[in-house]
Short mmCIF file of C-alpha atoms and ligand atoms in Angstrom, two decimals:
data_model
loop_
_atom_site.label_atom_id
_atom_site.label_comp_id
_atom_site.label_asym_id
_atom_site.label_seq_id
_atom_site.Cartn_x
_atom_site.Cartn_y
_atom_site.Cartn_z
CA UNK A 227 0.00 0.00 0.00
CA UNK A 228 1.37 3.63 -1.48
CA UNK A 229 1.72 6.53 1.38
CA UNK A 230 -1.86 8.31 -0.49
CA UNK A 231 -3.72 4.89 0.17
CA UNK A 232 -2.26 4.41 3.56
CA UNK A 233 -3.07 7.94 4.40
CA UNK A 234 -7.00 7.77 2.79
CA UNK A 235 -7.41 4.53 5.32
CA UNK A 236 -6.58 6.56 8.04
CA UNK A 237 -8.58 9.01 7.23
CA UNK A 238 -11.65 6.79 6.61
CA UNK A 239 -11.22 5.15 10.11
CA UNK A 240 -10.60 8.21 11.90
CA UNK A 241 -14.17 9.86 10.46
CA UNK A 242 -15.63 7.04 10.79
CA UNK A 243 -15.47 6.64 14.52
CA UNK A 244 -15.71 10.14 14.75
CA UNK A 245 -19.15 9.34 12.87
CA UNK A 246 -20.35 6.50 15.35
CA UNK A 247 -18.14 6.99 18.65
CA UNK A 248 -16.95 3.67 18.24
CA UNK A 249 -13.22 3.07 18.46
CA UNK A 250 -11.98 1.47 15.16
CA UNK A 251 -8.46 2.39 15.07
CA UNK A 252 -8.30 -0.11 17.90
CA UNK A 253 -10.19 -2.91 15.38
CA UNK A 254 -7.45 -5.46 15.11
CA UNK A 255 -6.13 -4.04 11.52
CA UNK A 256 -6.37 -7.31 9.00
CA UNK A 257 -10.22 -7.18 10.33
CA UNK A 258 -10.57 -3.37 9.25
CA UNK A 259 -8.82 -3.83 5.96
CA UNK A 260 -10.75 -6.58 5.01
CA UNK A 261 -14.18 -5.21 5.58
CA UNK A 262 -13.80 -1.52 4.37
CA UNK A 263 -12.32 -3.62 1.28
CA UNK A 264 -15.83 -5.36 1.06
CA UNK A 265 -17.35 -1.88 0.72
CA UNK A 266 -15.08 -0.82 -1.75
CA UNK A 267 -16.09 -3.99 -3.90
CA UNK A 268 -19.65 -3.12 -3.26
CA UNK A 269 -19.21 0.57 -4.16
CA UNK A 270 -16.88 -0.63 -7.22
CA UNK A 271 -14.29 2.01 -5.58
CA UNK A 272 -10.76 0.82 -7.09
CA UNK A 273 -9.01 2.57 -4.22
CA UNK A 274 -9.38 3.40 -0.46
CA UNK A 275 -8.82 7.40 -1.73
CA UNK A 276 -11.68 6.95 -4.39
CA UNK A 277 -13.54 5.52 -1.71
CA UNK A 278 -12.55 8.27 1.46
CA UNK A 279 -14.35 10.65 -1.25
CA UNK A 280 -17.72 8.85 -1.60
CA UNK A 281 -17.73 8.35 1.87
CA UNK A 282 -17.42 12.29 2.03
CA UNK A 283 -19.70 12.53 -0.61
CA UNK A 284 -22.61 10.22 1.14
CA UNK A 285 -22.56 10.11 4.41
CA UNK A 286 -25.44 7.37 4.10
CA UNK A 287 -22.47 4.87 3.52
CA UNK A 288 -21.21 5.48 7.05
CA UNK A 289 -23.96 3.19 8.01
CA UNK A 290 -23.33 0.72 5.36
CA UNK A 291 -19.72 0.98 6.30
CA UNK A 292 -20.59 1.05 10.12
CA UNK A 293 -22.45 -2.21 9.69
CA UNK A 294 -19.82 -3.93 7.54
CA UNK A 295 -17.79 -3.44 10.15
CA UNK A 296 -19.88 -4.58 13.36
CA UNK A 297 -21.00 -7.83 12.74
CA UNK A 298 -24.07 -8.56 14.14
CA UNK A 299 -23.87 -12.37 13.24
CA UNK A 300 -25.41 -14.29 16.54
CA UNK A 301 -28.57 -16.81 16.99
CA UNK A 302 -30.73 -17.80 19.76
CA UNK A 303 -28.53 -20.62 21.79
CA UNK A 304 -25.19 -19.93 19.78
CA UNK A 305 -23.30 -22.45 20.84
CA UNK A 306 -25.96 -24.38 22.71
CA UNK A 307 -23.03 -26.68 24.98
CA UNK A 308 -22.59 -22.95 26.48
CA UNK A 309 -25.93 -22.45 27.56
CA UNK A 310 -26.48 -26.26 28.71
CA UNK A 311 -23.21 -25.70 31.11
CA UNK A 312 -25.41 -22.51 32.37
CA UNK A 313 -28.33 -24.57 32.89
CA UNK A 314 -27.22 -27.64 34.57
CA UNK A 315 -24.26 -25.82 36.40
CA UNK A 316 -24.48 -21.89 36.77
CA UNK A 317 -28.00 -21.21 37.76
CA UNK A 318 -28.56 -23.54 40.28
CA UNK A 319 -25.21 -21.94 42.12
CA UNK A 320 -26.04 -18.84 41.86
CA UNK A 321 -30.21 -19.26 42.49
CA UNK A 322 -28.93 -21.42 45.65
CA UNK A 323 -26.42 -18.95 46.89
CA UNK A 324 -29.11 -15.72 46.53
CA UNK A 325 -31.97 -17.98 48.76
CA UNK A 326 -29.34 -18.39 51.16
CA UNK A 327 -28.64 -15.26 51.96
CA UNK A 328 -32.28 -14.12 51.43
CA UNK A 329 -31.59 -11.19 50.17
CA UNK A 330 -30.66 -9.67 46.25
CA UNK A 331 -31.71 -10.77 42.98
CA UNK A 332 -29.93 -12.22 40.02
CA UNK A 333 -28.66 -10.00 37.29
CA UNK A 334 -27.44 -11.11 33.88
CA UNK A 335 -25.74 -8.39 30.95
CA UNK A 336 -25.09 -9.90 27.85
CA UNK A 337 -22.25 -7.40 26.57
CA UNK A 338 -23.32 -7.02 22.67
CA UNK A 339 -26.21 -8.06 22.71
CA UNK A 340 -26.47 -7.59 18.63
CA UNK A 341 -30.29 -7.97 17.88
CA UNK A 342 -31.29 -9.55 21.09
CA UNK A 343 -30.54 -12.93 20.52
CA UNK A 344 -28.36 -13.77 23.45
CA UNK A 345 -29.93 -11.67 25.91
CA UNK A 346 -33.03 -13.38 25.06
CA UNK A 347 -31.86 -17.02 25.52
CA UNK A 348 -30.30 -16.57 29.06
CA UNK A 349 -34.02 -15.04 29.79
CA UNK A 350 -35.56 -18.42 28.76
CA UNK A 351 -33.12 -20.18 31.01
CA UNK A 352 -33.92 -18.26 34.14
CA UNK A 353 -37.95 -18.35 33.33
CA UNK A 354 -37.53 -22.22 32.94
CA UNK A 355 -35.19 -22.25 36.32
CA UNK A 356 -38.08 -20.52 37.66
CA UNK A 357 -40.87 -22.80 36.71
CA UNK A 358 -38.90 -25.89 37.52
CA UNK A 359 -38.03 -25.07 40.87
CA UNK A 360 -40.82 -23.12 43.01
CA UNK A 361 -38.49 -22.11 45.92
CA UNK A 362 -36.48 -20.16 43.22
CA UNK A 363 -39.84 -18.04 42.01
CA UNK A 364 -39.79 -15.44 44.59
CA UNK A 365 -35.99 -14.29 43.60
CA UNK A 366 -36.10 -11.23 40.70
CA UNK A 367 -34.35 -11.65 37.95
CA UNK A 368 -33.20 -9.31 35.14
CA UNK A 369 -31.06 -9.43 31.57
CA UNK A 370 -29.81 -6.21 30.18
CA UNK A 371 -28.25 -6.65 26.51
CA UNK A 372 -26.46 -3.55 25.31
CA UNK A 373 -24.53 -2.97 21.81
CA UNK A 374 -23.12 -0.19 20.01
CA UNK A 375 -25.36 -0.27 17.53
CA UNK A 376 -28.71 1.70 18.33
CA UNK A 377 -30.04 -0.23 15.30
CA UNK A 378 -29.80 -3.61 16.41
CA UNK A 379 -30.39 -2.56 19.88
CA UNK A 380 -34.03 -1.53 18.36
CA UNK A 381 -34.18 -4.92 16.49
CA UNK A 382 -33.83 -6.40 20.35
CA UNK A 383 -36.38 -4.36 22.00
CA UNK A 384 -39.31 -5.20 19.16
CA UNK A 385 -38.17 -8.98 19.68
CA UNK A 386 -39.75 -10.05 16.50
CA UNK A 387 -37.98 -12.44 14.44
CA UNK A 388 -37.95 -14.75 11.96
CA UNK A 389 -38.34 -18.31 12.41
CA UNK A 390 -34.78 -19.46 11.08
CA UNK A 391 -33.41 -16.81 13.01
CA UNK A 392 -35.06 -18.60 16.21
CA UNK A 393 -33.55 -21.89 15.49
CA UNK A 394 -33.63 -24.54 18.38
CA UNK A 395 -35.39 -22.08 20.61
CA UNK A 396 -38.59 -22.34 18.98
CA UNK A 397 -38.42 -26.28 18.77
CA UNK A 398 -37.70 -26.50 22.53
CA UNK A 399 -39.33 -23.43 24.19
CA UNK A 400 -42.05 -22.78 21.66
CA UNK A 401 -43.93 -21.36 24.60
CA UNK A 402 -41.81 -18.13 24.53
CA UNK A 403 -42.59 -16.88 21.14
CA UNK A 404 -46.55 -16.33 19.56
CA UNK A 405 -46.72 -16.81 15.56
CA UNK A 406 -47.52 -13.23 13.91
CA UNK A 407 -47.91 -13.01 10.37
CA UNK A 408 -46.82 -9.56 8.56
CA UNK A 409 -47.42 -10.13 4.53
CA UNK A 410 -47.47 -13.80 3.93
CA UNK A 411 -43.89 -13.30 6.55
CA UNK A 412 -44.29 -15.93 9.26
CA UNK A 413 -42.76 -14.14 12.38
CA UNK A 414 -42.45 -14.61 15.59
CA UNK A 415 -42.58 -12.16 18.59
CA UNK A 416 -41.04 -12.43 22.58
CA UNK A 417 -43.43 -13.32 24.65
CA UNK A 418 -43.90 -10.10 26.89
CA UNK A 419 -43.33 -12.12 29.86
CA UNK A 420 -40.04 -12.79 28.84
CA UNK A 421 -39.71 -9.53 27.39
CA UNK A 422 -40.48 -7.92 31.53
CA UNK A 423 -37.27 -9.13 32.52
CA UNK A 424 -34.96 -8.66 29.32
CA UNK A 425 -34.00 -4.99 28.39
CA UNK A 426 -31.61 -3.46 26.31
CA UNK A 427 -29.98 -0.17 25.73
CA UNK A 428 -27.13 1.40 23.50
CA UNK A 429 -23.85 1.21 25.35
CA UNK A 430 -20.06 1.13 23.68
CA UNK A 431 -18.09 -1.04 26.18
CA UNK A 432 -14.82 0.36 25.08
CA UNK A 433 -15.65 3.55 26.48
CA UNK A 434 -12.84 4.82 29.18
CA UNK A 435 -16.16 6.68 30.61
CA UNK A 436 -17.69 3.72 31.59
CA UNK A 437 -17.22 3.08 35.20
CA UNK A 438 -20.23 1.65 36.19
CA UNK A 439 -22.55 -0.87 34.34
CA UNK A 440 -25.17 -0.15 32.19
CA UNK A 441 -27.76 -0.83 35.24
CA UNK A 442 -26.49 1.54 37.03
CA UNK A 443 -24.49 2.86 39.69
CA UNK A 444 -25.13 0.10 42.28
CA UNK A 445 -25.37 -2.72 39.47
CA UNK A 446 -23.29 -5.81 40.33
CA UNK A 447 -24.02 -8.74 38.23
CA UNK A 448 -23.74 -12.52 38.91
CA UNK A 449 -23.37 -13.47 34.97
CA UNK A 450 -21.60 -11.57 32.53
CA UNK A 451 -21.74 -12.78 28.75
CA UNK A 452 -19.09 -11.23 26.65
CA UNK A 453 -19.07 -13.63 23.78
CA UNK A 454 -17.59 -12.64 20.09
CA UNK A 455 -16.48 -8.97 20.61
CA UNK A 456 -13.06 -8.68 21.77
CA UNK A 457 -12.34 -10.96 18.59
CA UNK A 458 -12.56 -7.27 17.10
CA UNK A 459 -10.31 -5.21 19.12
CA UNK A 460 -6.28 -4.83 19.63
CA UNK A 461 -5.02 -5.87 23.19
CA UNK A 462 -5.08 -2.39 24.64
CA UNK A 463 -8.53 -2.61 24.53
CA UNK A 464 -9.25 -5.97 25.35
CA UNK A 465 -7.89 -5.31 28.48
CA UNK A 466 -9.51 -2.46 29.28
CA UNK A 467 -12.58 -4.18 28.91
CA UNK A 468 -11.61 -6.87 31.03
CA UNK A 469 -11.01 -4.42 33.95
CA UNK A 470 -14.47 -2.83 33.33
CA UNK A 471 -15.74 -5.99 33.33
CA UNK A 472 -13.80 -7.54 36.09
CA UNK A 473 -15.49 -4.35 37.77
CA UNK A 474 -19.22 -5.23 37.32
CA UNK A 475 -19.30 -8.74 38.34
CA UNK A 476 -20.20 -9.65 41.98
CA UNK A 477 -17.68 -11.52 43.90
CA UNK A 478 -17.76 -15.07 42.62
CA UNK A 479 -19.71 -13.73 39.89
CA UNK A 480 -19.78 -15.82 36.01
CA UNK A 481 -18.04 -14.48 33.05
CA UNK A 482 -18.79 -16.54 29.81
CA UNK A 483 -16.14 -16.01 26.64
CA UNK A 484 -17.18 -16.98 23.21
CA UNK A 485 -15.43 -19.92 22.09
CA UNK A 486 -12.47 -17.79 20.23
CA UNK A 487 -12.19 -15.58 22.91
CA UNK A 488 -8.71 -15.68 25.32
CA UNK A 489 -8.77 -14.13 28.42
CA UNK A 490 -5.59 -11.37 28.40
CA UNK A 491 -2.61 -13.32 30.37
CA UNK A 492 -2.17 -11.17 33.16
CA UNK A 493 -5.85 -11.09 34.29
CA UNK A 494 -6.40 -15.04 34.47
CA UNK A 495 -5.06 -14.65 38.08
CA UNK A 496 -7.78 -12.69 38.79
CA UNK A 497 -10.63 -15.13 37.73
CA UNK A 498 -10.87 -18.73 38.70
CA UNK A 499 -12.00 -21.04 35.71
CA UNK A 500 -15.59 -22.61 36.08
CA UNK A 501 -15.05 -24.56 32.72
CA UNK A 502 -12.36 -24.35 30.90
CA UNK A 503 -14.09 -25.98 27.49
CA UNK A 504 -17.15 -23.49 27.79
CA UNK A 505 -14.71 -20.50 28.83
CA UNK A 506 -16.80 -19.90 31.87
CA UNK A 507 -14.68 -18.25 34.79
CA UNK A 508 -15.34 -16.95 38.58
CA UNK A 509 -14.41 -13.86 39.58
CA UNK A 510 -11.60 -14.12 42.36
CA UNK A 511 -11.29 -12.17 45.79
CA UNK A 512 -8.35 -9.82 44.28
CA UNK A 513 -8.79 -7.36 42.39
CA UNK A 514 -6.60 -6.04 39.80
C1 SAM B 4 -20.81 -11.13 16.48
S1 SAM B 4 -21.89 -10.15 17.44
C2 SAM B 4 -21.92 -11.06 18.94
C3 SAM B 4 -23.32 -11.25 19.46
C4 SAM B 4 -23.45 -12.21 20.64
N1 SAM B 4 -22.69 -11.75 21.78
C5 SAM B 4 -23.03 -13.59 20.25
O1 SAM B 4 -21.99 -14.06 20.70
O2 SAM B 4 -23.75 -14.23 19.46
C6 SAM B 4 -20.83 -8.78 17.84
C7 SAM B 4 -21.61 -7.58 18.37
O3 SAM B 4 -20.68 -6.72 19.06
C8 SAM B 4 -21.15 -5.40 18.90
N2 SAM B 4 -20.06 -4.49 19.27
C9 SAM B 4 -18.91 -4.22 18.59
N3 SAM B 4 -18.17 -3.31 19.26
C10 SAM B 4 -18.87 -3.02 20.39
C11 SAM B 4 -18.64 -2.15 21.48
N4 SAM B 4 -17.53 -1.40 21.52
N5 SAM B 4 -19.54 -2.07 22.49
C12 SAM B 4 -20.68 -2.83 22.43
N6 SAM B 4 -20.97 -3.66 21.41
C13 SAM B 4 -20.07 -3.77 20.41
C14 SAM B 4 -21.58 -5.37 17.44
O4 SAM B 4 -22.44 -4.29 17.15
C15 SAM B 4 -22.25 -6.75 17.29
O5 SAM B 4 -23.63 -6.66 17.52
#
């Protein structure tokens, strides 16, 4: 790449998250190349400075370039081992341990959330805890999802999706979801008892702002998903979301990885491991 081209991807990045707030110069760089490339090919722009001017020249490809780039690619259960493990081995810890002390009430965030999916799916997992076990009804429970993207983080909230999208969770909790149809679409939306105790809201998780979660100030929670987002970013900010992170979990609190997901070197003291093939850790008595 030429000094003008080099210069024109800077440029593109740097307006870009000036655009949505969200930090791409710290996108691990063969991930960045590769998708603004897939908008060039799209755009049939033969170079990044051909492209920097289009973008200049229609700002309505920030989003297309915005979305390229954030990857909303998830599905109810992803990964369904993951949520088994959480079933059979997380809940009834952490359900136990709150009736014990009588007092508190479980909270779950699901990081990036994307459209919902996630969020959702942990929601059906405490509703079914619930039903299964009556001395665990009287405990509150809650899911926030948040994302970057306000888009998908509207997608979430409506709940409505299609039945591919739902995959297994319609097979084995067909309960949760009532059949609309919307033009010959079959659809399917939330049930709005499940949708009571799952909310979502637009939050950037890289930000150096962020000191508290997106709960609130006195927010602690027992699970934390973050699953298939540091993928995206360079170490510096892996690890500052790890601190965050490390942060807004209760003592002894869960934090679930996605599968490709390493936990930065010098924080595994920090966090004992739950289960090492479903990346599900504890969170330690130190802090770092
Ligand atoms: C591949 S999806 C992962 C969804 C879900 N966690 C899963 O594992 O199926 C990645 C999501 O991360 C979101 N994302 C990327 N950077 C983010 C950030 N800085 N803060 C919050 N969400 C972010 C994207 O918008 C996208 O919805």
């Amino acid at each position: 790449m030429d000094q003008t081209e080099k210069e024109a991807l800077d440029e593109i990045v740097r307006i870009l998250e000036q655009w949505s707030g969200c930090p791409f110069s710290h996108f691990k760089k063969g991930t960045l190349i590769r998708r603004i490339k897939r908008r060039l090919i799209l755009t049939r722009k033969p170079t990044f400075s051909i492209y920097l001017d289009y973008l200049k020249m229609y700002p309505v490809e920030f989003q297309h370039l915005f979305d390229s780039l954030t990857i909303k690619v998830s599905s109810f259960f992803r990964d369904p081992e993951v949520f088994e493990a959480v079933e059979h081995g997380v809940l009834p810890l952490l359900f136990n341990r709150i009736k014990k002390t009588g007092r508190g009430q479980l909270r779950t965030w699901s990081v990036a959330s994307a459209k919902g999916e996630e969020a959702y799916s942990m929601g059906i997992l405490l509703c079914e805890f619930m039903k299964n076990n009556a001395w665990a009804r009287d405990i509150p429970v809650s899911v926030i999802g948040s994302d970057i993207d306000s888009t998908a983080v509207r997608t979430a909230r409506r709940g409505i999706y299609k039945r591919e999208d739902l995959a297994i969770a319609l097979t084995r909790y067909p309960q949760y979801f009532k059949r609309i149809v919307v033009e010959k679409d079959e659809l399917y939306e939330v049930h709005p008892a499940l949708k009571k105790i799952v909310s979502f809201l637009t939050f950037d998780c890289t930000n150096p702002e962020f000191k508290s979660p997106p709960g609130g100030v006195f927010a602690e929670y027992d699970i934390i998903l973050l699953r298939n987002v540091l993928i995206y970013y360079d170490n510096e900010i892996k690890e500052r979301i790890f601190k965050r992170v490390f942060e807004c979990l209760k003592p002894m609190g869960f934090l679930i990885l996605g599968k490709s997901e390493v936990m930065p070197k010098h924080m595994e003291k920090y966090f004992k491991t739950f289960s090492r093939g479903h990346k599900i850790y504890l969170r330690g008595d130190s802090s770092p």
